[in-house]
Amino acid sequence: MKQVPDTHNVGKDAMKEDGTMNRAALPAIINPEDLNALEQALRIKDNYPNTQITVLTMGLPKAAEVLKEGLYRGADKGILLTDRKLGGSDTLATSYAIAQAIKNVGDYDMVLCGRQAIDGDTAQVGPQAAEKLSIPQITYAEEIENLTESSITVRRRLESGIETVKCPFPVLITVHGSAAACRTRNAKFYMKNKNDESKIITWGADDIKVEDDKVGKAGSPTTVKKIDSVVLQAKESKKLTDSDGDIDVLIKDLLSNHILG
Amino acid sequence: MNNLFVFCETENGVVADVSLELLSKGKKLAQTLGCKLEAVAVDYNLYNIGRQIYKYGVDVIHVADDRKLAPYQTLPTQKIICDLVKQEQPQIMLFGATSIGRDLAPRVASALRCGLTADCTSLEIGDHEEKKTTKDPQTGELTQTVTPYKDLLYQIRPAFGGNIIATILNLHTRPQMATVREGVMKKEVFDENYKGEIKKIDWQKSVTDLDFAVEIISRHIEKSKINLKAAPVIVAGGYGVGSKENFQLLHELADVLGGQVGASRAAVDAGFCEHERQIGQTGVTVRPKLYIACGISGQVQHRAGMQESSIIVSINTDENAPINAIADYVVTGDVATVLPKMIKYYKANSK
């Protein structure tokens, strides 16, 4: 799960004068599709109560908030991966660190994650982590259709249709926003975990045995050459009101210029 | 060697539009670089592929053609491409940012430890200088070194939810990889009579039985009924439309004008409109004759998907909405007032 700035509710003060993002003005939320993924995990646990759900996040120490939310909804434990060394990682370096953390957890059958995060929309970290873990991937999952001791059958949402696939464990699944919404906090889990920090473990780069040249800026093959603020070249536009006369002029203009037929 | 590769997406042997668009752009980049344009296709029944894509200026088509490889499966395709890349050493590799491309490209990039930029809105070739300052541990003297790079792929995309455009480079890893959404690049035939060659990939060398771990049980692919790219008129709504009910007004106007309804991401997220209609960097890119933006503020991601429209009309209660700067007509007013009037006066004047 990832803590992201709420880019969908951008207020007027979200941009600084120089065109960069004023992160402080944006509320931090759990990446929406990560919640869809959590719900799928919780549904499996509903049916198989012995299932152990670990929620994992990488970010600033503050990102532990999303782990708490996971616990309030029914996860068993949380892992916060946080280290200065991991800062500045691009998707490849991030996926490496996450894969190392998952390996450090030990045995697992399934890794569930959101399809993409709203602050970048790349949808890369899931497949990249699956490759680092040398396990198959199922992207854009919408619903788990069947689950057995050894395999999972999943319906995928594609741009132009749907596909149902079956895969043995272990597998990494990225969950699409069209999957079921996540349940809300459970009062019992909330009371139990509110003041209990013991279920959240914090790991740094050394705990997950990363090679230094594979994380952070050094481990990131992409470099930002430059960032340009967008300067809109103002067109000479015709200003109109919503009066009948003005709308009539607009339509006549479009018709006479053959923009409308 | 070191040519430009495009992953050619196919469905039943037919090449996807997004791949043809990438080949068109790829040809231009390859000409700038003085290298060849090569395509890769992994599917079944690809005997017709040359006739479909040579005319975009393709010099070589690498083909893995087998019943077992269709429809698309992540692992076999990834293994084939990774081995091909190791053998052919392309400098650039482009993928469509489709369900398939976004499943495949990150997996390939991860295996090859290459940089990958998603959803580029522009690709260019350019140079770069990397400046590094190092400090001598004994004397404490600072020395600056400058490493020049020539002919890099500038991967250009909007970033961070707002009004910035980032240019991203891969300095040390090859191939330089990028994905591009459908409609962003223009499909342009290079030469109707252009002729390249087919090279068969010995794919069994790259793929093992384990790579077929994910079994496809069923698959329903349907052509989208909504074709925004071909619509001459698009009536698009943003968050400012206010409700799903008000969106009905957009449909009415679009019907009258013979157009289609589009939406900004904010409107789709608010549930006013289905996702298939989303226009912008993470949706469809359109170039209609007439684009009517209703209650759309005009974030850079949205503008990236519509700014090449011939005529833009913006209807917004906010006189200072960013989209007004690129509009030919700015109507200051409420969508619910303006749209019925547009329908009325179109009917009155078009007779």
Coordinates of N, CA and C in Angstrom, one line a residue, chain B residues 13-217:
Chain B
G13 N -3.6 -11.6 -35.4 CA -2.8 -11.2 -36.5 C -2.9 -9.8 -37.0
V14 N -3.9 -9.1 -36.5 CA -4.1 -7.7 -36.9 C -3.4 -6.7 -36.0
V15 N -2.5 -5.9 -36.6 CA -1.7 -4.9 -35.8 C -2.6 -3.8 -35.2
A16 N -2.4 -3.5 -34.0 CA -3.2 -2.5 -33.3 C -2.8 -1.1 -33.8
D17 N -3.8 -0.2 -33.8 CA -3.5 1.2 -34.2 C -2.4 1.8 -33.4
V18 N -2.3 1.6 -32.1 CA -1.3 2.2 -31.3 C 0.1 1.8 -31.8
S19 N 0.2 0.6 -32.3 CA 1.5 0.1 -32.8 C 1.9 0.8 -34.1
L20 N 0.9 1.0 -35.0 CA 1.1 1.7 -36.2 C 1.5 3.2 -35.9
E21 N 0.9 3.8 -34.9 CA 1.3 5.2 -34.5 C 2.7 5.2 -34.0
L22 N 3.1 4.2 -33.3 CA 4.5 4.1 -32.7 C 5.5 3.9 -33.8
L23 N 5.1 3.1 -34.8 CA 6.0 2.8 -36.0 C 6.2 4.1 -36.7
S24 N 5.1 4.9 -36.9 CA 5.2 6.2 -37.6 C 6.2 7.1 -36.9
K25 N 6.0 7.2 -35.6 CA 6.9 8.1 -34.8 C 8.3 7.5 -34.8
G26 N 8.4 6.2 -34.6 CA 9.7 5.5 -34.5 C 10.5 5.7 -35.8
K27 N 9.8 5.8 -37.0 CA 10.5 6.0 -38.2 C 11.2 7.3 -38.2
K28 N 10.5 8.3 -37.7 CA 11.1 9.7 -37.7 C 12.3 9.7 -36.8
L29 N 12.1 9.1 -35.6 CA 13.3 9.1 -34.6 C 14.4 8.3 -35.2
A30 N 14.1 7.2 -35.9 CA 15.2 6.4 -36.5 C 15.9 7.1 -37.6
Q31 N 15.2 8.0 -38.3 CA 15.9 8.8 -39.4 C 16.8 9.8 -38.7
T32 N 16.3 10.4 -37.7 CA 17.1 11.4 -36.9 C 18.4 10.7 -36.4
L33 N 18.3 9.5 -36.0 CA 19.4 8.8 -35.4 C 20.3 8.1 -36.5
G34 N 19.7 8.0 -37.7 CA 20.4 7.3 -38.8 C 20.5 5.8 -38.5
C35 N 19.4 5.2 -37.9 CA 19.4 3.8 -37.6 C 18.1 3.2 -38.3
K36 N 18.0 1.8 -38.2 CA 16.9 1.1 -38.8 C 15.7 1.1 -37.8
L37 N 14.5 0.9 -38.4 CA 13.3 0.7 -37.6 C 13.0 -0.8 -37.7
E38 N 12.9 -1.4 -36.5 CA 12.5 -2.8 -36.4 C 11.3 -3.0 -35.6
A39 N 10.5 -4.0 -35.9 CA 9.3 -4.3 -35.2 C 9.4 -5.7 -34.6
V40 N 8.7 -6.0 -33.5 CA 8.7 -7.3 -32.9 C 7.2 -7.7 -32.7
A41 N 6.8 -8.9 -33.2 CA 5.5 -9.3 -33.0 C 5.5 -10.8 -32.5
V42 N 4.6 -11.0 -31.5 CA 4.5 -12.4 -30.9 C 3.1 -12.7 -30.9
D43 N 2.7 -13.7 -31.7 CA 1.2 -14.0 -31.8 C 1.1 -15.3 -32.7
Y44 N -0.1 -15.5 -33.2 CA -0.3 -16.7 -34.1 C -0.9 -16.1 -35.4
N45 N -0.6 -16.7 -36.5 CA -1.1 -16.3 -37.8 C -0.6 -14.9 -38.2
L46 N 0.7 -14.7 -38.1 CA 1.2 -13.4 -38.5 C 1.7 -13.3 -39.9
Y47 N 1.3 -14.2 -40.8 CA 1.8 -14.2 -42.1 C 1.5 -12.9 -42.9
N48 N 0.5 -12.2 -42.4 CA 0.1 -11.0 -43.1 C 0.8 -9.7 -42.6
I49 N 1.7 -9.8 -41.7 CA 2.2 -8.7 -40.9 C 3.0 -7.7 -41.8
G50 N 3.7 -8.2 -42.7 CA 4.6 -7.4 -43.6 C 3.7 -6.4 -44.4
R51 N 2.6 -7.0 -45.0 CA 1.7 -6.1 -45.8 C 1.1 -5.0 -44.9
Q52 N 0.9 -5.3 -43.6 CA 0.3 -4.3 -42.7 C 1.3 -3.2 -42.3
I53 N 2.6 -3.5 -42.1 CA 3.4 -2.5 -41.5 C 4.7 -2.1 -42.3
Y54 N 5.1 -2.8 -43.3 CA 6.3 -2.3 -44.1 C 6.1 -0.8 -44.5
K55 N 4.9 -0.5 -44.9 CA 4.7 0.9 -45.4 C 5.0 2.0 -44.4
Y56 N 5.1 1.6 -43.1 CA 5.4 2.6 -42.1 C 6.9 2.8 -42.0
G57 N 7.7 2.1 -42.9 CA 9.1 2.3 -43.0 C 9.9 1.3 -42.2
V58 N 9.2 0.1 -42.0 CA 9.9 -0.9 -41.1 C 10.9 -1.7 -41.9
D59 N 12.1 -1.8 -41.4 CA 13.2 -2.5 -42.1 C 13.2 -4.0 -41.8
V60 N 13.0 -4.3 -40.5 CA 13.0 -5.7 -40.1 C 11.8 -6.0 -39.2
I61 N 11.2 -7.1 -39.4 CA 10.1 -7.6 -38.5 C 10.6 -8.9 -37.9
H62 N 10.7 -8.9 -36.6 CA 11.1 -10.1 -35.8 C 9.8 -10.8 -35.4
V63 N 9.6 -12.0 -35.9 CA 8.3 -12.6 -35.7 C 8.4 -14.0 -34.9
A64 N 7.7 -14.1 -33.8 CA 7.5 -15.4 -33.1 C 6.0 -15.7 -33.4
D65 N 5.8 -16.7 -34.2 CA 4.5 -17.0 -34.7 C 4.1 -18.5 -34.3
D66 N 3.3 -18.7 -33.4 CA 2.9 -20.0 -33.0 C 1.6 -20.0 -32.2
R67 N 0.8 -21.1 -32.4 CA -0.5 -21.2 -31.7 C -0.3 -21.1 -30.2
K68 N 0.8 -21.6 -29.7 CA 0.9 -21.5 -28.2 C 1.1 -20.1 -27.7
L69 N 1.5 -19.2 -28.6 CA 1.8 -17.8 -28.1 C 0.6 -16.9 -28.2
A70 N -0.5 -17.4 -28.6 CA -1.7 -16.5 -28.7 C -2.8 -17.1 -27.9
P71 N -3.7 -16.3 -27.3 CA -3.5 -14.8 -27.2 C -2.3 -14.5 -26.3
Y72 N -2.1 -13.2 -26.2 CA -0.9 -12.7 -25.4 C -0.8 -13.2 -24.0
Q73 N 0.4 -13.7 -23.6 CA 0.6 -14.1 -22.3 C 1.9 -13.4 -21.8
T74 N 1.9 -12.9 -20.6 CA 3.0 -12.1 -20.1 C 4.4 -12.8 -20.2
L75 N 4.5 -14.0 -19.6 CA 5.9 -14.5 -19.4 C 6.5 -15.0 -20.7
P76 N 5.8 -15.8 -21.5 CA 6.4 -16.2 -22.8 C 6.9 -14.9 -23.6
T77 N 6.0 -13.9 -23.7 CA 6.3 -12.8 -24.5 C 7.5 -12.0 -23.9
Q78 N 7.5 -11.9 -22.6 CA 8.6 -11.2 -21.9 C 10.0 -11.9 -22.2
K79 N 10.0 -13.3 -22.1 CA 11.2 -14.0 -22.3 C 11.7 -13.9 -23.7
I80 N 10.8 -13.9 -24.7 CA 11.2 -13.8 -26.1 C 11.8 -12.4 -26.3
I81 N 11.2 -11.4 -25.8 CA 11.6 -10.0 -26.0 C 13.0 -9.8 -25.3
C82 N 13.1 -10.3 -24.1 CA 14.4 -10.1 -23.4 C 15.5 -10.7 -24.1
D83 N 15.3 -11.9 -24.6 CA 16.4 -12.6 -25.3 C 16.7 -11.9 -26.7
L84 N 15.7 -11.4 -27.3 CA 15.9 -10.7 -28.6 C 16.6 -9.4 -28.3
V85 N 16.3 -8.7 -27.2 CA 17.0 -7.4 -26.9 C 18.5 -7.7 -26.6
K86 N 18.7 -8.8 -25.9 CA 20.1 -9.1 -25.5 C 20.9 -9.4 -26.8
Q87 N 20.3 -10.0 -27.8 CA 20.9 -10.4 -29.0 C 21.1 -9.2 -30.0
E88 N 20.1 -8.4 -30.1 CA 20.1 -7.3 -31.1 C 20.5 -5.9 -30.5
Q89 N 20.5 -5.8 -29.2 CA 21.0 -4.5 -28.6 C 20.4 -3.3 -29.1
P90 N 19.0 -3.2 -29.2 CA 18.4 -1.9 -29.7 C 18.8 -0.8 -28.7
Q91 N 18.8 0.5 -29.3 CA 19.0 1.6 -28.4 C 17.7 2.1 -27.8
I92 N 16.6 1.9 -28.5 CA 15.4 2.4 -28.0 C 14.3 1.3 -28.2
M93 N 13.4 1.1 -27.3 CA 12.3 0.2 -27.5 C 11.0 0.9 -27.0
L94 N 10.0 0.9 -27.9 CA 8.7 1.6 -27.6 C 7.6 0.6 -27.5
F95 N 6.7 0.8 -26.6 CA 5.5 0.0 -26.4 C 4.2 0.9 -26.3
G96 N 3.1 0.3 -26.8 CA 1.9 1.0 -26.6 C 1.5 1.0 -25.1
A97 N 0.9 2.0 -24.6 CA 0.5 2.0 -23.2 C -0.9 1.4 -23.1
T98 N -1.1 0.2 -23.5 CA -2.3 -0.5 -23.5 C -2.3 -1.6 -22.3
S99 N -3.4 -2.3 -22.2 CA -3.5 -3.4 -21.2 C -2.3 -4.3 -21.4
I100 N -1.9 -4.6 -22.6 CA -0.8 -5.5 -22.9 C 0.5 -4.8 -22.7
G101 N 0.7 -3.6 -23.3 CA 2.0 -2.9 -23.2 C 2.3 -2.6 -21.7
R102 N 1.3 -2.2 -20.9 CA 1.6 -1.8 -19.5 C 1.8 -3.1 -18.7
D103 N 1.4 -4.2 -19.2 CA 1.7 -5.5 -18.5 C 3.1 -6.0 -18.8
L104 N 3.5 -5.8 -20.0 CA 4.7 -6.3 -20.6 C 5.9 -5.5 -20.3
A105 N 5.8 -4.2 -20.7 CA 7.0 -3.3 -20.7 C 7.7 -3.2 -19.3
P106 N 7.0 -3.1 -18.2 CA 7.7 -3.0 -16.9 C 8.3 -4.3 -16.5
R107 N 7.8 -5.4 -17.0 CA 8.3 -6.7 -16.7 C 9.7 -6.9 -17.5
V108 N 9.7 -6.4 -18.7 CA 10.9 -6.5 -19.5 C 11.9 -5.6 -18.9
A109 N 11.5 -4.3 -18.6 CA 12.4 -3.3 -18.0 C 13.1 -3.9 -16.7
S110 N 12.3 -4.5 -15.9 CA 12.8 -5.0 -14.7 C 13.8 -6.1 -14.9
A111 N 13.5 -7.0 -15.8 CA 14.4 -8.1 -16.1 C 15.8 -7.6 -16.7
L112 N 15.7 -6.6 -17.5 CA 16.9 -6.1 -18.2 C 17.5 -4.9 -17.4
R113 N 16.9 -4.6 -16.2 CA 17.3 -3.5 -15.4 C 17.5 -2.2 -16.2
C114 N 16.4 -1.9 -17.0 CA 16.4 -0.7 -17.8 C 15.4 0.3 -17.3
G115 N 15.6 1.6 -17.6 CA 14.7 2.6 -17.3 C 13.5 2.6 -18.2
L116 N 12.3 2.9 -17.7 CA 11.1 2.9 -18.5 C 10.2 4.1 -18.1
T117 N 9.8 4.8 -19.0 CA 8.9 6.0 -18.7 C 7.5 5.7 -19.3
A118 N 6.5 5.8 -18.4 CA 5.1 5.5 -18.8 C 4.4 6.7 -19.4
D119 N 3.5 6.4 -20.4 CA 2.6 7.4 -20.9 C 3.3 8.7 -21.4
C120 N 4.3 8.6 -22.2 CA 4.9 9.8 -22.7 C 4.0 10.5 -23.7
T121 N 4.0 11.8 -23.7 CA 3.2 12.6 -24.6 C 4.0 13.1 -25.7
S122 N 5.3 13.0 -25.6 CA 6.2 13.4 -26.7 C 7.5 12.7 -26.6
L123 N 8.1 12.4 -27.8 CA 9.4 11.7 -27.8 C 10.3 12.5 -28.7
E124 N 11.5 12.8 -28.3 CA 12.4 13.6 -29.1 C 13.8 13.0 -29.0
I125 N 14.7 13.4 -29.9 CA 16.1 13.0 -29.8 C 16.9 14.2 -29.4
G126 N 17.8 14.1 -28.4 CA 18.6 15.3 -28.1 C 19.8 14.9 -27.3
D127 N 20.6 15.9 -26.9 CA 21.9 15.6 -26.2 C 21.8 16.0 -24.8
H128 N 22.8 15.6 -24.0 CA 22.7 15.9 -22.6 C 24.2 16.0 -22.0
E129 N 24.4 16.9 -21.0 CA 25.6 16.9 -20.3 C 25.4 16.6 -18.9
E130 N 26.1 15.6 -18.4 CA 26.0 15.2 -17.0 C 27.2 15.9 -16.2
K131 N 26.8 16.8 -15.3 CA 27.8 17.4 -14.5 C 28.0 16.8 -13.2
K132 N 29.2 16.5 -12.8 CA 29.4 15.8 -11.5 C 30.5 16.6 -10.8
T133 N 30.3 16.9 -9.5 CA 31.3 17.5 -8.7 C 31.9 16.5 -7.8
T134 N 33.2 16.3 -7.8 CA 33.8 15.4 -6.9 C 34.9 16.1 -6.0
K135 N 35.0 15.6 -4.8 CA 35.9 16.3 -3.9 C 37.1 15.3 -3.6
D136 N 38.2 15.9 -3.8 CA 39.4 15.1 -3.5 C 39.5 14.8 -2.0
P137 N 39.6 13.6 -1.6 CA 39.5 13.3 -0.1 C 40.7 13.8 0.6
Q138 N 41.9 14.0 0.0 CA 43.1 14.5 0.7 C 43.1 16.0 0.7
T139 N 43.1 16.6 -0.5 CA 43.2 18.1 -0.6 C 41.9 18.8 -0.3
G140 N 40.8 18.1 -0.5 CA 39.5 18.8 -0.4 C 39.1 19.6 -1.6
E141 N 40.0 19.5 -2.6 CA 39.8 20.3 -3.8 C 38.6 19.7 -4.6
L142 N 37.8 20.7 -5.1 CA 36.6 20.3 -5.9 C 36.9 20.3 -7.4
T143 N 36.6 19.2 -8.0 CA 36.7 19.2 -9.5 C 35.4 18.8 -10.1
Q144 N 35.1 19.5 -11.2 CA 33.9 19.3 -11.9 C 34.2 18.5 -13.2
T145 N 33.5 17.4 -13.4 CA 33.6 16.7 -14.6 C 32.3 16.8 -15.4
V146 N 32.4 16.9 -16.7 CA 31.2 16.9 -17.5 C 31.3 15.8 -18.5
T147 N 30.2 14.9 -18.5 CA 30.2 13.8 -19.4 C 29.1 14.1 -20.4
P148 N 29.5 14.2 -21.7 CA 28.5 14.5 -22.7 C 27.8 13.2 -23.2
Y149 N 26.6 13.3 -23.5 CA 25.8 12.2 -24.1 C 25.2 12.7 -25.4
K150 N 25.3 11.9 -26.5 CA 24.7 12.4 -27.7 C 23.5 11.5 -28.1
D151 N 22.5 12.1 -28.7 CA 21.4 11.3 -29.3 C 20.6 10.5 -28.3
L152 N 20.2 11.1 -27.2 CA 19.4 10.3 -26.2 C 17.9 10.5 -26.6
L153 N 17.1 9.6 -26.1 CA 15.7 9.7 -26.2 C 15.1 10.6 -25.1
Y154 N 14.6 11.7 -25.5 CA 13.9 12.6 -24.5 C 12.5 12.0 -24.3
Q155 N 12.2 11.5 -23.1 CA 10.9 10.9 -22.8 C 10.1 12.0 -22.0
I156 N 9.2 12.6 -22.7 CA 8.5 13.8 -22.2 C 7.1 13.4 -21.7
R157 N 6.8 13.8 -20.5 CA 5.4 13.5 -20.0 C 5.1 14.5 -18.9
P158 N 3.8 14.8 -18.7 CA 3.3 15.6 -17.6 C 3.6 14.8 -16.3
A159 N 3.8 15.5 -15.2 CA 4.1 14.8 -14.0 C 3.4 15.5 -12.8
F160 N 3.3 14.7 -11.7 CA 2.8 15.2 -10.4 C 1.5 16.0 -10.5
G161 N 0.5 15.4 -11.0 CA -0.8 15.9 -10.9 C -1.0 17.3 -11.4
G162 N -0.1 18.0 -12.0 CA -0.3 19.4 -12.3 C 0.5 19.9 -13.4
N163 N 0.8 21.2 -13.3 CA 1.2 21.9 -14.5 C 2.7 21.9 -14.7
I164 N 3.3 20.7 -14.7 CA 4.7 20.6 -15.0 C 4.9 19.5 -16.1
I165 N 5.9 19.6 -16.9 CA 6.2 18.6 -17.9 C 7.6 18.2 -17.6
A166 N 7.8 16.9 -17.5 CA 9.2 16.4 -17.1 C 9.8 15.8 -18.4
T167 N 11.1 16.0 -18.6 CA 11.8 15.4 -19.6 C 12.7 14.3 -18.9
I168 N 12.5 13.1 -19.3 CA 13.2 12.0 -18.6 C 14.2 11.3 -19.5
L169 N 15.4 11.0 -19.0 CA 16.4 10.3 -19.8 C 16.9 9.0 -19.1
N170 N 17.4 8.1 -19.9 CA 18.1 7.0 -19.4 C 19.5 7.1 -19.9
L171 N 20.4 7.5 -19.0 CA 21.8 7.8 -19.4 C 22.6 6.5 -19.6
H172 N 22.4 5.5 -18.7 CA 23.4 4.4 -18.7 C 22.8 3.1 -19.2
T173 N 21.5 3.0 -19.2 CA 20.9 1.7 -19.6 C 20.3 1.7 -21.0
R174 N 20.4 0.5 -21.6 CA 19.8 0.4 -23.0 C 19.1 -1.0 -23.0
P175 N 18.0 -1.0 -23.7 CA 17.4 0.1 -24.5 C 16.7 1.1 -23.6
Q176 N 16.6 2.3 -24.2 CA 15.8 3.4 -23.5 C 14.3 3.0 -23.8
M177 N 13.5 2.8 -22.8 CA 12.2 2.3 -23.0 C 11.1 3.3 -22.6
A178 N 10.0 3.3 -23.4 CA 8.9 4.2 -23.1 C 7.6 3.6 -23.6
T179 N 6.5 4.0 -22.9 CA 5.2 3.6 -23.4 C 4.5 4.9 -23.8
V180 N 3.6 4.7 -24.8 CA 2.8 5.9 -25.3 C 1.4 5.4 -25.5
R181 N 0.4 6.2 -25.1 CA -1.0 5.9 -25.2 C -1.4 6.0 -26.7
E182 N -2.5 5.3 -26.9 CA -3.1 5.3 -28.3 C -3.6 6.7 -28.6
G183 N -3.3 7.1 -29.8 CA -3.8 8.4 -30.3 C -2.8 9.6 -30.1
V184 N -1.8 9.3 -29.3 CA -0.8 10.4 -29.0 C 0.0 10.8 -30.2
M185 N 0.5 9.7 -30.8 CA 1.3 9.9 -32.0 C 0.4 9.8 -33.3
K186 N 0.8 10.4 -34.3 CA 0.0 10.3 -35.6 C 0.4 9.2 -36.4
K187 N -0.6 8.5 -37.0 CA -0.3 7.4 -37.9 C 0.0 8.0 -39.3
E188 N 1.2 7.7 -39.8 CA 1.5 8.3 -41.1 C 2.3 7.3 -41.9
V189 N 1.8 6.9 -43.1 CA 2.5 6.0 -43.9 C 3.7 6.7 -44.4
F190 N 4.9 5.9 -44.4 CA 6.2 6.5 -44.8 C 6.3 6.3 -46.3
D191 N 6.0 5.1 -46.8 CA 6.2 4.9 -48.3 C 5.4 3.6 -48.6
E192 N 4.4 3.7 -49.4 CA 3.5 2.6 -49.7 C 4.3 1.4 -50.2
N193 N 5.4 1.6 -50.9 CA 6.1 0.5 -51.5 C 7.3 0.1 -50.7
Y194 N 7.5 0.6 -49.5 CA 8.6 0.3 -48.7 C 8.6 -1.2 -48.4
K195 N 9.8 -1.8 -48.4 CA 9.9 -3.3 -48.2 C 11.0 -3.6 -47.2
G196 N 10.7 -4.3 -46.2 CA 11.7 -4.8 -45.3 C 11.8 -6.3 -45.3
E197 N 12.3 -6.9 -44.3 CA 12.5 -8.3 -44.3 C 11.9 -8.9 -42.9
I198 N 11.5 -10.2 -43.0 CA 11.0 -10.9 -41.9 C 12.1 -11.7 -41.3
K199 N 12.3 -11.7 -40.0 CA 13.3 -12.6 -39.3 C 12.5 -13.4 -38.3
K200 N 12.6 -14.7 -38.5 CA 11.9 -15.6 -37.6 C 12.6 -15.7 -36.3
I201 N 11.9 -15.6 -35.1 CA 12.6 -15.8 -33.8 C 12.5 -17.2 -33.5
D202 N 13.6 -17.7 -33.0 CA 13.7 -19.1 -32.5 C 13.2 -19.1 -31.1
W203 N 11.9 -18.9 -30.9 CA 11.4 -18.6 -29.6 C 11.5 -19.8 -28.6
Q204 N 11.5 -21.0 -29.1 CA 11.5 -22.1 -28.1 C 12.8 -22.1 -27.3
K205 N 13.8 -21.4 -27.8 CA 15.1 -21.3 -27.0 C 14.9 -20.5 -25.8
S206 N 13.9 -19.5 -25.8 CA 13.7 -18.6 -24.7 C 12.7 -19.0 -23.7
V207 N 11.7 -19.8 -24.2 CA 10.6 -20.1 -23.3 C 10.6 -21.5 -22.8
T208 N 10.2 -21.7 -21.5 CA 10.1 -23.0 -21.0 C 8.6 -23.2 -20.6
D209 N 8.3 -24.5 -20.3 CA 6.9 -24.8 -19.9 C 6.4 -24.0 -18.7
L210 N 7.4 -23.7 -17.8 CA 7.0 -22.9 -16.6 C 6.5 -21.5 -17.0
D211 N 6.9 -21.0 -18.1 CA 6.4 -19.7 -18.5 C 5.0 -19.7 -18.9
F212 N 4.4 -20.9 -19.1 CA 3.0 -20.9 -19.4 C 2.1 -21.2 -18.1
A213 N 2.6 -20.8 -17.0 CA 2.0 -21.0 -15.7 C 0.6 -20.4 -15.6
V214 N 0.5 -19.2 -16.2 CA -0.8 -18.5 -16.2 C -1.7 -19.0 -17.4
E215 N -2.8 -19.7 -17.0 CA -3.6 -20.4 -18.1 C -4.8 -19.5 -18.3
I216 N -5.0 -19.2 -19.6 CA -6.2 -18.4 -20.0 C -7.4 -19.3 -20.1
I217 N -8.4 -19.1 -19.2 CA -9.6 -19.9 -19.2 C -10.6 -19.4 -20.2

